[in-house]
Phi, psi and omega in degrees: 000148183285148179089209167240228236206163178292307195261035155312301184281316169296340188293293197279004169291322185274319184298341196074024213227071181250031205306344186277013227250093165293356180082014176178190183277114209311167158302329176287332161317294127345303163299309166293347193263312196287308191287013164099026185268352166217091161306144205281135182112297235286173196250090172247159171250155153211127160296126202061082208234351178038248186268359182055025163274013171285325189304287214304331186265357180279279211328299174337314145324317164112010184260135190293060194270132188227123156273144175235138176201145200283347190215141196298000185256331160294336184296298178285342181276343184269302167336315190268328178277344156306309193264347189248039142228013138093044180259146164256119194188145174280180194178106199218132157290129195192132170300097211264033170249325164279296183309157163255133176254180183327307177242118184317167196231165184268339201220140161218112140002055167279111176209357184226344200289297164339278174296355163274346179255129171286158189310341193245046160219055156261349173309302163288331156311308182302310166293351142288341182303293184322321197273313182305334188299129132285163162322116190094343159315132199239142172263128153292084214224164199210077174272113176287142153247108186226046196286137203269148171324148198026060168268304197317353216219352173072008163281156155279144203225152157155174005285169339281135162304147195269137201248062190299134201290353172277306179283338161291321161326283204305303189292292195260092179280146186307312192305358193240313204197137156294131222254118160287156183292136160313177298313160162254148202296114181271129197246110198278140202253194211251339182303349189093332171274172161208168202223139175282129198238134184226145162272124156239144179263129173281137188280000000 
C-alpha cells in the first residue's frame, strides 16, 4: 500500500518513538466531551485510538467506545490503559479500509488516523466513515495542518499529512455531509503544527 504499513507503525509503537503521543487525552477531546458530544450509552468509534487515551475518557464518560488500531502494540497499549483504570471499551486490531462495525454508530472520533493514512486511501477511508455512520451520526474531526517543506513543489510528505481544509472539503462533500461556517477551532498540537476542529454531521 502507498505510505506506511502495520509494522511501520508496530515499530514505533515498540520503540516509544510516538513523538505526536500529548501524554493525555487531546483538549479538544475534552471540551466536546464537557458540551455533551458524547452521551452516556451513545456509540463511538475511534480509529487510530493509539495509546487510548481518548478511548480511556470516552468510557470514563459512560459512552460506548470501541478503538480500532492497525498495530498490535497500540492495542495492547490502549488496553492496558483501560485496565489500569478499571474503564470498559472494545479495542480491536483492525485494518480501518476493510473493517466494519456490526452496526451504524452515532459518533466517530477522528484525529490522528487520517493524516496517518496516505492520501491516496483517504477517498476511501471517507467512505468508511460515511458507511459507519448513521444518519444524522457526526464525525468529530481534527484536521491536522501540517504542511511539509515541498508541498509547494507537489511532494507528498508524511506521516503526519497535511489535511489541507479545501481538500477536506472536497473528500467530505456537502452532498455526505454537513459543514459548520467557518472559522474553526485551532487546536495547538506537541508536533509543533495545529489541527482544525470540525463537526460534520452525515446526510
Amino acid at each position: 500500500m502507498a505510505g506506511p504499513d502495520a509494522a511501520f507503525w508496530q515499530a514505533r509503537f515498540e520503540t516509544g518513538t510516538t513523538p505526536w503521543d500529548r501524554g493525555a487525552a487531546s483538549p479538544q477531546l475534552l471540551r466536546w466531551r464537557d458540551a455533551g458530544a458524547f452521551p452516556a450509552g451513545s456509540s463511538v468509534l475511534v480509529p487510530g485510538c493509539g495509546s487510548g487515551w481518548e478511548l480511556a475518557e470516552l468510557a470514563a464518560a459512560g459512552a460506548a467506545v470501541t478503538g480500532l488500531d492497525y498495530a498490535p502494540a497500540a492495542v495492547e497499549r490502549s488496553a492496558q490503559r483501560l485496565a489500569e483504570r478499571g474503564l470498559q471499551a472494545g479495542v480491536l486490531q483492525a485494518d480501518v479500509l476493510q473493517w466494519s462495525p456490526p452496526q451504524p454508530v452515532d459518533t466517530v472520533y477522528e484525529q490522528t488516523c487520517l493524516c496517518a493514512l496516505h492520501p491516496d486511501h483517504w477517498t476511501a477511508y471517507a467512505a468508511q466513515l460515511h458507511a459507519w455512520l448513521r444518519p444524522g451520526g457526526r464525525l468529530l474531526a481534527l484536521f491536522m495542518q501540517a504542511p511539509a517543506a515541498g508541498a509547494a513543489d507537489g511532494y507528498i510528505t508524511g506521516p503526519p499529512y497535511h489535511c489541507d481544509i479545501h481538500a477536506m472539503r472536497a473528500l467530505f462533500a456537502a452532498v455526505r455531509w454537513s459543514w459548520p461556517k467557518p472559522p474553526y477551532e485551532r487546536v495547538i498540537h506537541p508536533l509543533g503544527a495545529h489541527e482544525l476542529a470540525v463537526v460534520l454531521t452525515r446526510l
